mmCIF file of C-alpha atoms in Angstrom:
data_model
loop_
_atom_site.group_PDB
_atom_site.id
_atom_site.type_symbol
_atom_site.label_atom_id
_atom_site.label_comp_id
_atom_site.label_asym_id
_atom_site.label_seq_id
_atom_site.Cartn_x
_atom_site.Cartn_y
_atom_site.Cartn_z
ATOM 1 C CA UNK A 234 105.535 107.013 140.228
ATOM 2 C CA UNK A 235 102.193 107.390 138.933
ATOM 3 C CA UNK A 236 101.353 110.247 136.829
ATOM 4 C CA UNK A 237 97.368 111.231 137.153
ATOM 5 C CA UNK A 238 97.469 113.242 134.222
ATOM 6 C CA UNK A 239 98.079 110.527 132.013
ATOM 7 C CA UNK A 240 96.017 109.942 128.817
ATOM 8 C CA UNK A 241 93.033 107.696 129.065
ATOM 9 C CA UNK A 242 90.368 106.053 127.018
ATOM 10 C CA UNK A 243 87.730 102.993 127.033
ATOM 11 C CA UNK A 244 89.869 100.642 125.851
ATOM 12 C CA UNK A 245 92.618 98.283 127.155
ATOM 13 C CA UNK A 246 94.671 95.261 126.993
ATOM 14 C CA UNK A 247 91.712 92.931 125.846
ATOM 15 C CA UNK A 248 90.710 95.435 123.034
ATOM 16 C CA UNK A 249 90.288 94.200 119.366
ATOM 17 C CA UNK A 250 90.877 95.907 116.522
ATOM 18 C CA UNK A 251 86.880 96.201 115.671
ATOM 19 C CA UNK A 252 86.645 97.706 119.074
ATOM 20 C CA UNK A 253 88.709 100.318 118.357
ATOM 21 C CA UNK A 254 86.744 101.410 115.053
ATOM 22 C CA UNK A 255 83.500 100.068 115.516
ATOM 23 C CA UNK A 256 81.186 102.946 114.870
ATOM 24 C CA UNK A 257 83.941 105.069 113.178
ATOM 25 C CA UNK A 258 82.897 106.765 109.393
ATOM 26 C CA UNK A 259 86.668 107.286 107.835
ATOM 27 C CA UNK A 260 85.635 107.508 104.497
ATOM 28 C CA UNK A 261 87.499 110.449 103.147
ATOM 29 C CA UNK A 262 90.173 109.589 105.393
ATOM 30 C CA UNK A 263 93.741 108.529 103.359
ATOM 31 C CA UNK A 264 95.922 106.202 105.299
ATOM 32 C CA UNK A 265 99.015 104.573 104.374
ATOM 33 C CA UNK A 266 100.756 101.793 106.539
ATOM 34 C CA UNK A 267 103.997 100.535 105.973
ATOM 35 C CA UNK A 268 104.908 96.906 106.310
ATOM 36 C CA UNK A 269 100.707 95.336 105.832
ATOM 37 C CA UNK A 270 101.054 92.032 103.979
ATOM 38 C CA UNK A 271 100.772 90.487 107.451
ATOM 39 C CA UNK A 272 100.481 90.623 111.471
ATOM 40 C CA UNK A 273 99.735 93.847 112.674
ATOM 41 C CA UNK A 274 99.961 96.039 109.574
ATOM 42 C CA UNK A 275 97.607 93.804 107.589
ATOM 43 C CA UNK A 276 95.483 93.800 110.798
ATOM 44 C CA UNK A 277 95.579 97.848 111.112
ATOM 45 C CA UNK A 278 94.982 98.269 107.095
ATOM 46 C CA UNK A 279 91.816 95.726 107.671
ATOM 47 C CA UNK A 280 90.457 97.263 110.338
ATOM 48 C CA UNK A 281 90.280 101.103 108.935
ATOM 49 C CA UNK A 282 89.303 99.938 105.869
ATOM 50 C CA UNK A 283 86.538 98.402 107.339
ATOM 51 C CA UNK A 284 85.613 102.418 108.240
ATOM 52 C CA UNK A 285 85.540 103.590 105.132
ATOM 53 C CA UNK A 286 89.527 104.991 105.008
ATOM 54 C CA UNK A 287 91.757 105.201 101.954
ATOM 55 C CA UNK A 288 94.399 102.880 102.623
ATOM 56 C CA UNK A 289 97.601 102.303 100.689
ATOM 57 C CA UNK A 290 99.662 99.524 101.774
ATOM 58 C CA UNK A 291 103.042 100.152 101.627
ATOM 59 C CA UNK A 292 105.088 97.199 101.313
ATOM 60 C CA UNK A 293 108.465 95.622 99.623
ATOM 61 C CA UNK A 294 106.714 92.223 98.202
ATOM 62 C CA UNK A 295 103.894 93.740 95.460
ATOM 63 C CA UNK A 296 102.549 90.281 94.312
ATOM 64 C CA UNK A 297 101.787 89.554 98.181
ATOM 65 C CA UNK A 298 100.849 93.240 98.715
ATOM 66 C CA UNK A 299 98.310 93.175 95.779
ATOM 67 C CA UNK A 300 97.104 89.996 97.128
ATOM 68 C CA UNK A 301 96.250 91.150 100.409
ATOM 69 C CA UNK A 302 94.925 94.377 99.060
ATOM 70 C CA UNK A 303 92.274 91.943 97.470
ATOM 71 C CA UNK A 304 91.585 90.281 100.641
ATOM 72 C CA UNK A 305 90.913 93.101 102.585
ATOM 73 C CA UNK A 306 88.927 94.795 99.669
ATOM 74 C CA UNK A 307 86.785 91.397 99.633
ATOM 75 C CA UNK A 308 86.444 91.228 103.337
ATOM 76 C CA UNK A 309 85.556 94.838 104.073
ATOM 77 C CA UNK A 310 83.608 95.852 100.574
ATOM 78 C CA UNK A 311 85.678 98.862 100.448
ATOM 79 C CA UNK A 312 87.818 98.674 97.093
ATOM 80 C CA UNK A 313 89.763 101.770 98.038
ATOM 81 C CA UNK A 314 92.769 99.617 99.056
ATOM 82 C CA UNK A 315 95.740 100.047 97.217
ATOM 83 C CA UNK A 316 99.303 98.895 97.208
ATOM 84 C CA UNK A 317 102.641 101.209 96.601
ATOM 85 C CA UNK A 318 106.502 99.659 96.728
ATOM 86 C CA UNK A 319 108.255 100.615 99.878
ATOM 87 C CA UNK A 320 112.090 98.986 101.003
ATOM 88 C CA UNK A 321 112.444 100.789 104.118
ATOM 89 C CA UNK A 322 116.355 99.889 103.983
ATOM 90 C CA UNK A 323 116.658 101.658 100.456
ATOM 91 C CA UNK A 324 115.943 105.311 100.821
ATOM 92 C CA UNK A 325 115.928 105.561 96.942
ATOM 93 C CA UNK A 326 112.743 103.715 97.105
ATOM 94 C CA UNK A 327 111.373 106.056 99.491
ATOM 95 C CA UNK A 328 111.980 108.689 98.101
ATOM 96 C CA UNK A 329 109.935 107.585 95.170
ATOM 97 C CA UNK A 330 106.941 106.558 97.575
ATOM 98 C CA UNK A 331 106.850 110.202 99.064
ATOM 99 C CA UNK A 332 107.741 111.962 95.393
ATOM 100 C CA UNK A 333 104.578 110.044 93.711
ATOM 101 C CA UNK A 334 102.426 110.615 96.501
ATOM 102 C CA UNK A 335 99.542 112.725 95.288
ATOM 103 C CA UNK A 336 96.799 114.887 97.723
ATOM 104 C CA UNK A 337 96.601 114.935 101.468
ATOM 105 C CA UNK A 338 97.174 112.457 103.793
ATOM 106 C CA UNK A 339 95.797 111.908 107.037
ATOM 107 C CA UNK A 340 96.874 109.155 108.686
ATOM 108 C CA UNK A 341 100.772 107.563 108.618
ATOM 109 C CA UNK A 342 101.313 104.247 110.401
ATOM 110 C CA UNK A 343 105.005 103.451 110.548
ATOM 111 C CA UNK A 344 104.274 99.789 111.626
ATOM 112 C CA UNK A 345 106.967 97.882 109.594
ATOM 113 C CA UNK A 346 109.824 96.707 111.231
ATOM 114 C CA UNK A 347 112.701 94.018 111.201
ATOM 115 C CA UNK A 348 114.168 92.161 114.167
ATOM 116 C CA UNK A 349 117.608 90.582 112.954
ATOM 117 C CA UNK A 350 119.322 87.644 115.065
ATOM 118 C CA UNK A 351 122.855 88.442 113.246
ATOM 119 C CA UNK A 352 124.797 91.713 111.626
ATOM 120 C CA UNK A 353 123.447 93.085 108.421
ATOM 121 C CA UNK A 354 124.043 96.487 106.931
ATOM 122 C CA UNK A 355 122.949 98.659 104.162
ATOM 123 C CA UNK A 356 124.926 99.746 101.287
ATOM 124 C CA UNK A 357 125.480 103.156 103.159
ATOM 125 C CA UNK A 358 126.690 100.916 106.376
ATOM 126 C CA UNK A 359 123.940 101.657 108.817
ATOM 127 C CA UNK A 360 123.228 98.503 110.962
ATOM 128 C CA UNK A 361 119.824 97.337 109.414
ATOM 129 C CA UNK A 362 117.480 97.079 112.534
ATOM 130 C CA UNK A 363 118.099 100.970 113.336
ATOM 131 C CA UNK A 364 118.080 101.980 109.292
ATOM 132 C CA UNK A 365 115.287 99.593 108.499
ATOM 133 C CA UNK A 366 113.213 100.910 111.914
ATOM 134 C CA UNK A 367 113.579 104.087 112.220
ATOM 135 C CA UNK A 368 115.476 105.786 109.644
ATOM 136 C CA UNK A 369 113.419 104.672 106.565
ATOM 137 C CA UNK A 370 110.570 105.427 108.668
ATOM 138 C CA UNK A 371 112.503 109.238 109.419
ATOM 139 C CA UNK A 372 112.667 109.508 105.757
ATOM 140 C CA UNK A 373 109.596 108.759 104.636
ATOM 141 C CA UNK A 374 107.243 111.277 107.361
ATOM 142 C CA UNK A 375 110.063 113.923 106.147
ATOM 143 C CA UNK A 376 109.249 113.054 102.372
ATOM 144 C CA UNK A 377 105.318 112.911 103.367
ATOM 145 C CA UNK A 378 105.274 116.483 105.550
ATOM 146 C CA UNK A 379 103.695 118.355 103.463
ATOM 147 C CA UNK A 380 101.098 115.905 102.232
ATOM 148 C CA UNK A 381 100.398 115.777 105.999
ATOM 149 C CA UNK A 382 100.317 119.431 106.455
ATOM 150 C CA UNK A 383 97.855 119.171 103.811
ATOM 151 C CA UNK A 384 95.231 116.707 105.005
ATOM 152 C CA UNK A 385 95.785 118.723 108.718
ATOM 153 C CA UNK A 386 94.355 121.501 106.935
ATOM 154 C CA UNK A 387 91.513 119.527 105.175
ATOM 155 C CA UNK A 388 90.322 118.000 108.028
ATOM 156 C CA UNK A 389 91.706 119.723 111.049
ATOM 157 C CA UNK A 390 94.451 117.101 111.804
ATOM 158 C CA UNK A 391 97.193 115.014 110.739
ATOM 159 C CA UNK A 392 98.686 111.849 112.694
ATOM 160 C CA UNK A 393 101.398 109.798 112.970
ATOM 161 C CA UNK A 394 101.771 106.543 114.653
ATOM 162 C CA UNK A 395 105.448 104.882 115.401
ATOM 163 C CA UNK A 396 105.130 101.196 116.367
ATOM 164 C CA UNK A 397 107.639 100.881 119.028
ATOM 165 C CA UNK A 398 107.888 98.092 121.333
ATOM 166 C CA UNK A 399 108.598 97.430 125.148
ATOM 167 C CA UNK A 400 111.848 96.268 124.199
ATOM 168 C CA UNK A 401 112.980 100.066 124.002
ATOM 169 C CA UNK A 402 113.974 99.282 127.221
ATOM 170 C CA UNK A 403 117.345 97.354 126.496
ATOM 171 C CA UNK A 404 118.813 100.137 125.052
ATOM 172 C CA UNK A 405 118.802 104.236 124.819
ATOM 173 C CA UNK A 406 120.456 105.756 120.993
ATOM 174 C CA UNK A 407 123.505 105.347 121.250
ATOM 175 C CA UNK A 408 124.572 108.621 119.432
ATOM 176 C CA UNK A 409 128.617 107.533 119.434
ATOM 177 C CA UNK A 410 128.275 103.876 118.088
ATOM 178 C CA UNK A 411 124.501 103.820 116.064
ATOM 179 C CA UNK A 412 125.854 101.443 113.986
ATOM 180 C CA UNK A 413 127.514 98.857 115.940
ATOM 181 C CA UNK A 414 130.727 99.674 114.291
ATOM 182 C CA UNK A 415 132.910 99.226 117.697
ATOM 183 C CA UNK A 416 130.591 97.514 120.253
ATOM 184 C CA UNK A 417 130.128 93.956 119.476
ATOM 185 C CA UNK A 418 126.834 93.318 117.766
ATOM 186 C CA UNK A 419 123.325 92.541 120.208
ATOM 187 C CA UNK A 420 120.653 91.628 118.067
ATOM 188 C CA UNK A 421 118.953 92.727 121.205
ATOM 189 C CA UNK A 422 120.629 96.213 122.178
ATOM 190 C CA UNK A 423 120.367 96.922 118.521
ATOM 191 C CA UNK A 424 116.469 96.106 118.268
ATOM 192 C CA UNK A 425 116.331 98.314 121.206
ATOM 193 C CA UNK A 426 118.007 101.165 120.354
ATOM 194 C CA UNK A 427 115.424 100.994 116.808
ATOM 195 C CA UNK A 428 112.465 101.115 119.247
ATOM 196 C CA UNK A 429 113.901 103.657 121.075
ATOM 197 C CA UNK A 430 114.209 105.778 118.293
ATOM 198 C CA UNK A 431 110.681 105.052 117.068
ATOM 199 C CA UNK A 432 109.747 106.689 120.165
ATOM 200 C CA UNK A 433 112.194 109.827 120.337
ATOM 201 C CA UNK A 434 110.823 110.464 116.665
ATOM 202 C CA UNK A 435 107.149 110.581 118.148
ATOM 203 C CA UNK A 436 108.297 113.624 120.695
ATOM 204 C CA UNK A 437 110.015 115.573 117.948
ATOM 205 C CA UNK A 438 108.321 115.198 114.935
ATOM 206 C CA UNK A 439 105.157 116.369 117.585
ATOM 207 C CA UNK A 440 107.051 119.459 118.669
ATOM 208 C CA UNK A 441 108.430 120.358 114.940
ATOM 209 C CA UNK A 442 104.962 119.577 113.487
ATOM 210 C CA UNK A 443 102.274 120.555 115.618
ATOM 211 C CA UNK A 444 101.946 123.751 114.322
ATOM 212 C CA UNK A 445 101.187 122.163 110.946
ATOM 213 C CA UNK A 446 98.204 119.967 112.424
ATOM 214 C CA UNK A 447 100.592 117.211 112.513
ATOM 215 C CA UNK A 448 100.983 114.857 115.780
ATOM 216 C CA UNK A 449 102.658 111.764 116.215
ATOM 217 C CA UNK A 450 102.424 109.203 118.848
ATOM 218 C CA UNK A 451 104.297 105.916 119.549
ATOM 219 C CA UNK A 452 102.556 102.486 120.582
ATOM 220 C CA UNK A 453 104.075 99.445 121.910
ATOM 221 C CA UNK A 454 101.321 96.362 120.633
ATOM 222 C CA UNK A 455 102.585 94.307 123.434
ATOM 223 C CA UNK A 456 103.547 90.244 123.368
ATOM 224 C CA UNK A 457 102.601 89.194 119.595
ATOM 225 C CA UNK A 458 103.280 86.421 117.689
ATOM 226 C CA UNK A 459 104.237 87.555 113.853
ATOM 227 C CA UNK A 460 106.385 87.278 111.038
ATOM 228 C CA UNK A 461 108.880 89.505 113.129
ATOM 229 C CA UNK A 462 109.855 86.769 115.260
ATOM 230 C CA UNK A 463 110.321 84.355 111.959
ATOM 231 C CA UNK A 464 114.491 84.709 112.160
ATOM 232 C CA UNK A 465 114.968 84.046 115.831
ATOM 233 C CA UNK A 466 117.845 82.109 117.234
ATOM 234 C CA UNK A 467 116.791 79.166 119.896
ATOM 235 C CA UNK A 468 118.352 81.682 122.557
ATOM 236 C CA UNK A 469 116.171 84.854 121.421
ATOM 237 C CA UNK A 470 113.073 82.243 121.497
ATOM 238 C CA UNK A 471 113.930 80.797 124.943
ATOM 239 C CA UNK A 472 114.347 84.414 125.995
ATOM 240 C CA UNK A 473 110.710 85.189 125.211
ATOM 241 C CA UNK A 474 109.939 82.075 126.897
ATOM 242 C CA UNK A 475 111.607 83.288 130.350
ATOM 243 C CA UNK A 476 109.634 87.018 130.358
ATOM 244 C CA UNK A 477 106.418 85.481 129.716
ATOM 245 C CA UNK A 478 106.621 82.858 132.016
ATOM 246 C CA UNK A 479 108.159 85.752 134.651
ATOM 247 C CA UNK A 480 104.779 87.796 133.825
ATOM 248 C CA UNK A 481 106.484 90.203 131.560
ATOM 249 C CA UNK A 482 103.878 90.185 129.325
ATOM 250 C CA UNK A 483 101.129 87.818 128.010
ATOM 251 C CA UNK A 484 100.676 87.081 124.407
ATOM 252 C CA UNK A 485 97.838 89.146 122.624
ATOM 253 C CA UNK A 486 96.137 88.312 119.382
ATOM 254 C CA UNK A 487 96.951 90.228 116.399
ATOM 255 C CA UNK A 488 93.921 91.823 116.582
ATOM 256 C CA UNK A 489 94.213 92.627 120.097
ATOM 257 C CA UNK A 490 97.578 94.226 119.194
ATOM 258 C CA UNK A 491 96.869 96.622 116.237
ATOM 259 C CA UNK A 492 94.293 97.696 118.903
ATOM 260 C CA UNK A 493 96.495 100.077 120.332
ATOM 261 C CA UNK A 494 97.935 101.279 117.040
ATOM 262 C CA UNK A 495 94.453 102.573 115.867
ATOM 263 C CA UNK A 496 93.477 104.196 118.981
ATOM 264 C CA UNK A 497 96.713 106.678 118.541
ATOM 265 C CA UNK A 498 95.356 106.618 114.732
ATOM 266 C CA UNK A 499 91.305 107.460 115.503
ATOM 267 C CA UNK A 500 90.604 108.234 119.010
ATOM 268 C CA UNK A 501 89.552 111.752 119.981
ATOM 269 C CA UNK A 502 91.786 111.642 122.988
ATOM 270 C CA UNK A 503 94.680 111.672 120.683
ATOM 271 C CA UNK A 504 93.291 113.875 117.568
ATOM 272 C CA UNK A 505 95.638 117.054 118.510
ATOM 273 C CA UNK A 506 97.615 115.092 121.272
ATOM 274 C CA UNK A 507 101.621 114.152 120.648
ATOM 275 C CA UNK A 508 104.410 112.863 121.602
ATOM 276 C CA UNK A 509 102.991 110.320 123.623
ATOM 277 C CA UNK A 510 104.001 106.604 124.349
ATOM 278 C CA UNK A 511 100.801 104.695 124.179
ATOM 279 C CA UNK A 512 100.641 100.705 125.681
ATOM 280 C CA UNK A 513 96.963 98.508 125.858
ATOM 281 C CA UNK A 514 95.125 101.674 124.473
ATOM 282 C CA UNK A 515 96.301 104.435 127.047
ATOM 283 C CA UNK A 516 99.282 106.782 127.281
ATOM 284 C CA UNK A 517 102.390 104.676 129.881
ATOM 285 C CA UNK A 518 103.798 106.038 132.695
ATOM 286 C CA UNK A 519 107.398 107.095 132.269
ATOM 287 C CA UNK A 520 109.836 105.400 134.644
ATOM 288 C CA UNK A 521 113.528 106.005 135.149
ATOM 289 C CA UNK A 522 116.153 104.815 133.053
ATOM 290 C CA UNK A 523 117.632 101.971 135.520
ATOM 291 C CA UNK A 524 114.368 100.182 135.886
ATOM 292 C CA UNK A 525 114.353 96.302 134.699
ATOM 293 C CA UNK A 526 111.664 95.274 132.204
ATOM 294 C CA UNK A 527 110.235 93.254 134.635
ATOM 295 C CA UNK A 528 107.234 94.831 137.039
ATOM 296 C CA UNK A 529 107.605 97.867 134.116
ATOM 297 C CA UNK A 530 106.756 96.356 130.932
ATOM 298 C CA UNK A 531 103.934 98.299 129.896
ATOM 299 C CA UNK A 532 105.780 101.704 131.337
ATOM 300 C CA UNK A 533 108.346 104.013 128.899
ATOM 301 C CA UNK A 534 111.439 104.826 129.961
ATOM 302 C CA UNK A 535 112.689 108.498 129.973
ATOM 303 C CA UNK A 536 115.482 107.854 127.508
ATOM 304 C CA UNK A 537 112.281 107.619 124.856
ATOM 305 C CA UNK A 538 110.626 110.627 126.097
ATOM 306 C CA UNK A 539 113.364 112.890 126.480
ATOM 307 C CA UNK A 540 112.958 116.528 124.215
ATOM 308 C CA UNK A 541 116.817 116.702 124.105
ATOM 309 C CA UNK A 542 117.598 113.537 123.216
ATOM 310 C CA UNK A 543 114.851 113.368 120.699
ATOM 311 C CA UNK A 544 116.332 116.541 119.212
ATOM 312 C CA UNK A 545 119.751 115.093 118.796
ATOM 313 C CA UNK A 546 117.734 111.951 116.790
ATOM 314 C CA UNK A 547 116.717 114.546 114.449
ATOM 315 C CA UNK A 548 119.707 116.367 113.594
ATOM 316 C CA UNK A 549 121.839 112.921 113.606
ATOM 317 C CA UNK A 550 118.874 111.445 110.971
ATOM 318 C CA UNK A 551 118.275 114.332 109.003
ATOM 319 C CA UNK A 552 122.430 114.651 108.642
ATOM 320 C CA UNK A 553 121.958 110.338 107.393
ATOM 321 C CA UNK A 554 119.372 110.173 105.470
ATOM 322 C CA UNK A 555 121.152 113.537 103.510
ATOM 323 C CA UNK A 556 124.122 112.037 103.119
ATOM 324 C CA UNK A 557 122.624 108.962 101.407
#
């Protein structure tokens, strides 16, 4: 059902990155964004450096990381790029990133992500889509509150931006199996129930936060081709094959992608606005929890949005990431 009070601003799904910023001064502005030696993160650090912004990539390959730092210093003139070691799937390394992080920060853009076609597990057990996608991610905004907090108080807000994707839609959290320990492994539920999260972690970490100056909004990029999709199976590939030929979705260009990510991360609309699921540059409708993907693809389903179940996410990943 449509929902007139829904979020909007001038851009949409044919947005570029350099649309999004163009006439935007972010110097002052500290950003760090997880995952950037390629696709969209590289695309998102490029585009506010471009502004002026502070940007730390966060990454797990330095050499690479430094490398693209260069680029984007060479491309953009702005040698405030910098590079800091992050393995999402090893909290001891986050821990490190958040306890060496010095100042304010202003913006956080959890873009990194993995998408595996098989079973893989950390050390601690957790199935590594959902510890790699949203519970590194859950650790590291708890590790970087207060450096939030701080820039919120600098200069009059704090954001967060979850990359989540449409594919929250195969799967709610699935609070009495997260880890696939009983169910038989679906690279596909599993992905889903990640994205999901990402979301659920947008509503909460709004509500907990706001108070602080701190908001957080989740963005799905839409249909992108990136170093995500590099371990399919022949199956998951033919699978994308069948949505976009059924209209699911259309394939965007990277730029057209991070589009979305940087209007949660610099538009007005969403300066003091959370807990919002944002698709081609606008907030989605919600839609119920039975709907098919098809004829809803750029909608959210309520299993993201919901305060209770976004609650539970919390305790459940603060009681994890503790137990560590």
């Amino acid at each position: 059902m449509p929902q007139p009070s829904l979020i909007r601003t001038a851009f949409d799904a044919t947005s570029t990155a350099g649309d999004v910023v163009a006439g935007l001064d972010l110097v002052g502005i500290r950003a760090v964004v997880t995952g950037a030696t390629s696709g969209l993160g590289r695309e998102t650090a490029r585009a506010l450096a471009s502004v002026g912004a502070d940007v730390t990539l966060a990454v797990r390959d330095t050499a690479l990381g430094a490398s693209v730092a260069d680029d984007i210093s060479a491309s953009t003139g702005n040698r405030a790029v910098r590079i800091a070691h992050l393995e999402l799937a090893d909290l001891a390394t986050v821990t490190r990133f958040a306890d060496s992080w010095d100042g304010p920060l202003h913006l956080l853009i959890n873009n990194a992500g993995v998408m595996r076609p098989t079973l893989g597990r950390t050390p601690q057990g957790w199935e590594l889509q959902f510890a790699t996608n949203h519970l590194g991610h859950f650790a590291l905004a708890l590790g970087l509150h207060d450096a939030l907090a701080a820039g919120a108080n600098q200069r009059g807000a704090a954001r967060i931006v979850a990359v989540t994707s449409g594919a929250h839609m195969y799967s709610p959290v699935v609070f009495d199996d997260l880890h696939f320990t009983r169910r038989a492994y679906d690279p596909q539920l599993a992905y889903g129930q990640s994205k999901t999260a990402n979301s659920l972690f947008a509503v909460e970490a709004t509500r907990r936060w706001a108070a602080d100056g701190i908001v957080a909004n989740a963005v799905n990029p839409g249909g992108v081709s990136t170093g995500l999709q590099r371990d399919f199976t022949q199956d998951m590939k033919d699978h994308l094959d069948r949505l976009e030929a059924a209209g699911v979705f259309a394939y965007k260009t990277v730029s057209q992608g991070a589009a979305t990510t940087l209007v949660a991360a610099t538009a007005p609309e969403f300066a003091h606005n959370g807990g919002h699921y944002l698709d081609d540059g606008n907030e989605a409708a919600t839609v119920p929890d039975d709907v098919d993907l098809t004829g809803n693809s750029h909608a959210v389903k309520r299993w993201a949005r919901d305060d209770a179940t976004a609650q539970q996410l919390w305790k459940v990943s603060a009681d994890l990431v503790r137990q560590r």
